[in-house]
CSV table of C-alpha atoms in Angstrom, one decimal:
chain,number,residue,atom,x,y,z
G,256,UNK,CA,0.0,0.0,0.0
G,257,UNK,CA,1.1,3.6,-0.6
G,258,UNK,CA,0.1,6.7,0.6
G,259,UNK,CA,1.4,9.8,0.8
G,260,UNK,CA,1.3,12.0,4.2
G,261,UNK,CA,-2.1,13.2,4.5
G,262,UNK,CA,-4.3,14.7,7.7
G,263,UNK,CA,-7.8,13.1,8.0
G,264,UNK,CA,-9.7,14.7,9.9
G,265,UNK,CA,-12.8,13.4,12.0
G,266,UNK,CA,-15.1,14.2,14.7
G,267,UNK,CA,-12.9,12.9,17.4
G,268,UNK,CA,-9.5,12.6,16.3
G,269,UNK,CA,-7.3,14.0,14.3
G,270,UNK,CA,-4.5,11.9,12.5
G,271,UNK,CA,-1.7,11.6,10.3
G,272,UNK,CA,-0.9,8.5,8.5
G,273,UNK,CA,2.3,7.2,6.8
G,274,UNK,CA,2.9,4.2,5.1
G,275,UNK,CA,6.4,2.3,4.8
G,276,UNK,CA,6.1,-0.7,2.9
G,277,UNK,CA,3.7,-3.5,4.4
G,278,UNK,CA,3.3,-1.2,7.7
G,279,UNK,CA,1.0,0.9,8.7
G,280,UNK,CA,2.3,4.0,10.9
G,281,UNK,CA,-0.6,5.6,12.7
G,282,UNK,CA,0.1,8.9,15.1
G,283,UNK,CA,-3.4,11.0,16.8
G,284,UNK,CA,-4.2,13.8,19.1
G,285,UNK,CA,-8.0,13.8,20.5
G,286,UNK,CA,-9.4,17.1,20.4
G,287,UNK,CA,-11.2,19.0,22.6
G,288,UNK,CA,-15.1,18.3,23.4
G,289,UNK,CA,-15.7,21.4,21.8
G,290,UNK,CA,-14.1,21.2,19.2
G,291,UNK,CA,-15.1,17.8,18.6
G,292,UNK,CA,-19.0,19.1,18.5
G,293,UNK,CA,-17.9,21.6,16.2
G,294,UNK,CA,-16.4,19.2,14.0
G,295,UNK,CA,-19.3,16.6,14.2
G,296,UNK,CA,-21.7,19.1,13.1
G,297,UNK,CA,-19.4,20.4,10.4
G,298,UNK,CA,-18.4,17.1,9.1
G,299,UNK,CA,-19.7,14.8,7.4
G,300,UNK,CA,-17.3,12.1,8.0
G,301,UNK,CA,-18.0,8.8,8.5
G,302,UNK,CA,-17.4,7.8,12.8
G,303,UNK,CA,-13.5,7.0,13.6
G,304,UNK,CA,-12.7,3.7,13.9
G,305,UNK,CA,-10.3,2.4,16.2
G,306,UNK,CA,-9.0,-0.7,16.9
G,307,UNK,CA,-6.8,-0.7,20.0
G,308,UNK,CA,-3.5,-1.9,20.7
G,309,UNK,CA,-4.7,-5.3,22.4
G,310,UNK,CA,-6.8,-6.4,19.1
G,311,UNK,CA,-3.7,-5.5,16.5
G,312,UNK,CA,-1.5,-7.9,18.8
G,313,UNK,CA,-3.1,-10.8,17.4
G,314,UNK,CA,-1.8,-9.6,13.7
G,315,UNK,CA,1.9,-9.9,15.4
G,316,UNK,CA,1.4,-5.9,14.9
G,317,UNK,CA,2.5,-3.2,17.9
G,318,UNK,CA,0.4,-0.4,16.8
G,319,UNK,CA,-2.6,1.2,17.1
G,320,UNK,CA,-4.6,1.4,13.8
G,321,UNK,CA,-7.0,4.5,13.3
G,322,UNK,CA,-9.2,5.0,10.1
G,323,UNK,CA,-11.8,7.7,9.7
G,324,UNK,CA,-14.0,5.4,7.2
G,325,UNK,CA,-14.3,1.5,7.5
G,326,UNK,CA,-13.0,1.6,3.7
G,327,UNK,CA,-9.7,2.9,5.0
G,328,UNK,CA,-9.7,0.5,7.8
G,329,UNK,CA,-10.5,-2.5,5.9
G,330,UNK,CA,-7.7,-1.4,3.3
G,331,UNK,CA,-5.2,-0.8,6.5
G,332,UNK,CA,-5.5,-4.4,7.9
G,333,UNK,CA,-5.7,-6.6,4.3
G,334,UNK,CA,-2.3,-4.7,3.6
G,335,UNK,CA,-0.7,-5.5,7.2
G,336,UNK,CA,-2.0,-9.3,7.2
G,337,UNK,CA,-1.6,-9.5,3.7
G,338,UNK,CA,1.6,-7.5,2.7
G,339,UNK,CA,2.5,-7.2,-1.0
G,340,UNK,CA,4.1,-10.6,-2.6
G,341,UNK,CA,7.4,-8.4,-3.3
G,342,UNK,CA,8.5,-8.0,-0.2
G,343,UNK,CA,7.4,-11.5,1.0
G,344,UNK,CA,10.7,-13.1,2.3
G,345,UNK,CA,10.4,-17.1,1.3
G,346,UNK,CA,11.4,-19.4,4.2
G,347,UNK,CA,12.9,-22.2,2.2
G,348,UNK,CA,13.7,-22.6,-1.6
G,349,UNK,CA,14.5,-25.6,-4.1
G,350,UNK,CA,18.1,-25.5,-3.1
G,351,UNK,CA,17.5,-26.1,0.8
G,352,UNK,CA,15.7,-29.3,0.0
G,353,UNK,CA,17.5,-30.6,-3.4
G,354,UNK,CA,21.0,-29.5,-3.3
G,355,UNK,CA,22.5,-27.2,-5.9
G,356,UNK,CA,26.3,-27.6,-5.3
G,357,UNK,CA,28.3,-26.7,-8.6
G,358,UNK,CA,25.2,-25.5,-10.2
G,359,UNK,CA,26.0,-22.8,-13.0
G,360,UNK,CA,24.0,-19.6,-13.1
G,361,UNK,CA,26.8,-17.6,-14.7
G,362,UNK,CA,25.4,-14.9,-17.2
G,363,UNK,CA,21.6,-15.1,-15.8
G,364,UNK,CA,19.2,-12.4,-15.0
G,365,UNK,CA,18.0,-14.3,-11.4
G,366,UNK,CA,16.4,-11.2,-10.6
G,367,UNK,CA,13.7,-11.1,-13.6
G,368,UNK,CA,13.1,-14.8,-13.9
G,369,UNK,CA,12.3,-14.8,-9.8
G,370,UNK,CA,14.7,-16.8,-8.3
G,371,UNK,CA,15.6,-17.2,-4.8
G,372,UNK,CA,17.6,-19.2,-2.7
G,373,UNK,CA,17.1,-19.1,0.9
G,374,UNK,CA,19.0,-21.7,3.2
G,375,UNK,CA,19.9,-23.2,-0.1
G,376,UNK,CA,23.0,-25.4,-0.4
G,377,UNK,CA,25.2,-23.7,-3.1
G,378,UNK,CA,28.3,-24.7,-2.6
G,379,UNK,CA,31.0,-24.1,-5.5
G,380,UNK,CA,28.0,-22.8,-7.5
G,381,UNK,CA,28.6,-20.3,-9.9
G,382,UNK,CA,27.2,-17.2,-10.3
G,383,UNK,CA,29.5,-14.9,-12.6
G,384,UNK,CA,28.5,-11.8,-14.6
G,385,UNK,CA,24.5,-12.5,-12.8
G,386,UNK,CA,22.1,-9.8,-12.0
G,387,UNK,CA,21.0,-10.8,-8.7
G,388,UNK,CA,19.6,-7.3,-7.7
G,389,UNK,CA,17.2,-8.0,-4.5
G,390,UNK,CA,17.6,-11.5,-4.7
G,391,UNK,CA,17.6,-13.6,-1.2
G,392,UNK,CA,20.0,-15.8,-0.3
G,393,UNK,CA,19.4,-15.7,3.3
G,394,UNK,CA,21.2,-18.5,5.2
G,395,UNK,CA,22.4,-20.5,1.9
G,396,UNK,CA,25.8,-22.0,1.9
G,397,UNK,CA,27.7,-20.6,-0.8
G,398,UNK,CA,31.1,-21.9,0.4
G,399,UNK,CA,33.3,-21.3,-2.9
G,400,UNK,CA,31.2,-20.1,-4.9
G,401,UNK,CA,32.0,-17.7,-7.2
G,402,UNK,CA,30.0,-14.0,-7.6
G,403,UNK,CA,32.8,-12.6,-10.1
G,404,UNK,CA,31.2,-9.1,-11.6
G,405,UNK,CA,28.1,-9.7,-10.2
G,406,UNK,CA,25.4,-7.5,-9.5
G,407,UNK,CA,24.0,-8.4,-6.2
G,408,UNK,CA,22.8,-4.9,-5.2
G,409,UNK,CA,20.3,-4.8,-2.3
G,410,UNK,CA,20.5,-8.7,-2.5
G,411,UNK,CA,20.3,-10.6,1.2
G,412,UNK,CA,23.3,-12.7,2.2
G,413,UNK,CA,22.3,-12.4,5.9
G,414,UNK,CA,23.6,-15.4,7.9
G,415,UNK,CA,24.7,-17.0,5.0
G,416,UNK,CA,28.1,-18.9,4.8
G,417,UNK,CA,30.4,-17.2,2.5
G,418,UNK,CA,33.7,-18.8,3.4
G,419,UNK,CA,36.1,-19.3,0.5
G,420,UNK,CA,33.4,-17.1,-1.6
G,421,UNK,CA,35.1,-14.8,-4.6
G,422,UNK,CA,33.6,-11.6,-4.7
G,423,UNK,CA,35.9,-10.3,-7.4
G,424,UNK,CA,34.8,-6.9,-9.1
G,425,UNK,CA,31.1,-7.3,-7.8
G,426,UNK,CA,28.5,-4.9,-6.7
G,427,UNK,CA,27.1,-5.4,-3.4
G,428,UNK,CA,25.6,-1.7,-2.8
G,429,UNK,CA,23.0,-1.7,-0.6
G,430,UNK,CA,22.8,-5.3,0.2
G,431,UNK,CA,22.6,-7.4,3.8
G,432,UNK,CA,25.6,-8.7,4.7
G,433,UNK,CA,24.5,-9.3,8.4
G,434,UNK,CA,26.5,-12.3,10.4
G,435,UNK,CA,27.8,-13.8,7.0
G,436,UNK,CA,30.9,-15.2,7.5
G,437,UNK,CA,33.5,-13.9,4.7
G,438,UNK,CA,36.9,-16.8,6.1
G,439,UNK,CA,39.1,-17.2,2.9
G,440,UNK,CA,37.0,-14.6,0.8
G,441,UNK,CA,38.3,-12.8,-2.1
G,442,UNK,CA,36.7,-9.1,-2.6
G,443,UNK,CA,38.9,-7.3,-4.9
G,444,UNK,CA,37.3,-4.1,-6.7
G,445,UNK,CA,33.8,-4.9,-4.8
G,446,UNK,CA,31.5,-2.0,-3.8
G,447,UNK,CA,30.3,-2.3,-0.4
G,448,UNK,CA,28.5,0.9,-0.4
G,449,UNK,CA,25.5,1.1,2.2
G,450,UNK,CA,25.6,-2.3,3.3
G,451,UNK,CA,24.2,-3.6,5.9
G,452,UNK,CA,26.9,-5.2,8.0
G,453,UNK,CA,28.1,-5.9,11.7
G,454,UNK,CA,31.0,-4.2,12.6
G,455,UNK,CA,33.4,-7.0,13.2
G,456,UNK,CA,33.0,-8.6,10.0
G,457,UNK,CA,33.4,-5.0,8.5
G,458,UNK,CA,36.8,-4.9,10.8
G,459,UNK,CA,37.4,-8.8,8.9
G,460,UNK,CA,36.8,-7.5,5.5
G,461,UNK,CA,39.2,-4.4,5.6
G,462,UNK,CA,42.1,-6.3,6.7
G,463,UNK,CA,41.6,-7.6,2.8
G,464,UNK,CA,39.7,-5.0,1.0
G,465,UNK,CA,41.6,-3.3,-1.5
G,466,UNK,CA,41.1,-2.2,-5.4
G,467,UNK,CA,38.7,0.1,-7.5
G,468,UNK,CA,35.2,-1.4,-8.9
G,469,UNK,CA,35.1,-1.4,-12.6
G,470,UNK,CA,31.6,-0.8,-12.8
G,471,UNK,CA,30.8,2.1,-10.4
G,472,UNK,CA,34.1,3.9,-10.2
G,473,UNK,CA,33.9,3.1,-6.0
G,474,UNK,CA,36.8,2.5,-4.0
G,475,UNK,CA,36.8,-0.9,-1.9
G,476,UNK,CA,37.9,0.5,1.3
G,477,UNK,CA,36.3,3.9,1.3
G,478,UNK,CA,32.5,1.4,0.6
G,479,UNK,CA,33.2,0.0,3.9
G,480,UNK,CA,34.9,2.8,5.5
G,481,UNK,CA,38.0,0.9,6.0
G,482,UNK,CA,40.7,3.5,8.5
């Protein structure tokens, strides 16, 4: 769902709402009595709906939703139970269950044809000159494989097992990097720029960043703010 900052005004309350991504960020100030009359008889708003903390719990959700028609509301809580399929994070993929050690995707466009590989087993796979923009491989064991010019921007590599992995001239801007271990990884030219990445593994990959990548003009050390 998206929508812009907007006030909505009703006979009781007064609200702004924002929306980032799947959730729904509600803030409110009650007016006065009087100038809830006022705005009753002014108004020809529908009667604000709220649903209070307590009842959004159930929906795993800590927030308190307020809509000022049940059109809005309905539209509010089919987004939050129901959040768009893009940002839907799989829990397992065909890799976690059939293994796809020494698998070649070298040259493919993962990103358009869908593909994901969360938890996966992917060892010594290759994935040279891919475009795996967005593409999750959360948890997968990639030990040697090999992401040589890849573009893996905002892809997820959180938890994974990278050991051994070669990273050579590859784009990693704005991806999640979070408690993937990197033992034995190459990362020559690679752009680390905005990743998302715990600071001792940062500390582990400047000890061998070094190098210019060929793509984006971004030095190696200055992407992950190497001293």
């Amino acid at each position: 769902m998206s929508l812009s900052m907007s006030a909505l005004k009703c006979p009781r309350v007064s609200c702004v709402r924002a929306s980032t991504q799947s959730c729904v960020r509600v803030s409110c100030t009650h007016k006065s009595s009087s100038s809830a009359s006022a705005s009753a008889s002014s108004s020809s708003a529908v009667p604000v709906a709220v649903s209070p903390l307590g009842a959004l719990r159930g929906l795993g959700l800590g927030l308190v939703a307020v809509s000022c028609t049940p059109a809005i509301m309905a539209s509010s809580l089919v987004n939050m139970v129901h959040p768009p399929a893009a940002l839907a994070i799989p829990q397992t993929s065909i890799c976690a269950t059939e293994a796809c050690d020494d698998n070649d995707y070298s040259g493919i466009d993962l990103a358009a044809k869908g593909e994901f590989f969360t938890k996966g087993s992917l060892k010594r796979a290759k994935f040279i000159k891919v475009k795996a923009n967005a593409v999750n491989f959360f948890g997968a064991d990639l030990t040697n494989a090999d992401f040589t010019d890849a573009d893996l921007s905002d892809a997820n590599f959180g938890q994974a097992n990278m050991n051994g992995v070669n990273l050579t001239n590859a784009n990693l801007t704005n991806a999640i990097v979070s408690s993937a271990r990197f033992e034995n990884a190459i990362i020559d030219n690679t752009d680390w720029t905005d990743v998302i990445i715990r600071k001792d593994i940062n500390n582990q990959l400047c000890e061998i960043a070094k190098g210019v990548n060929p793509k984006t003009g971004v030095d190696t050390r200055e992407s992950l703010f190497c001293e």
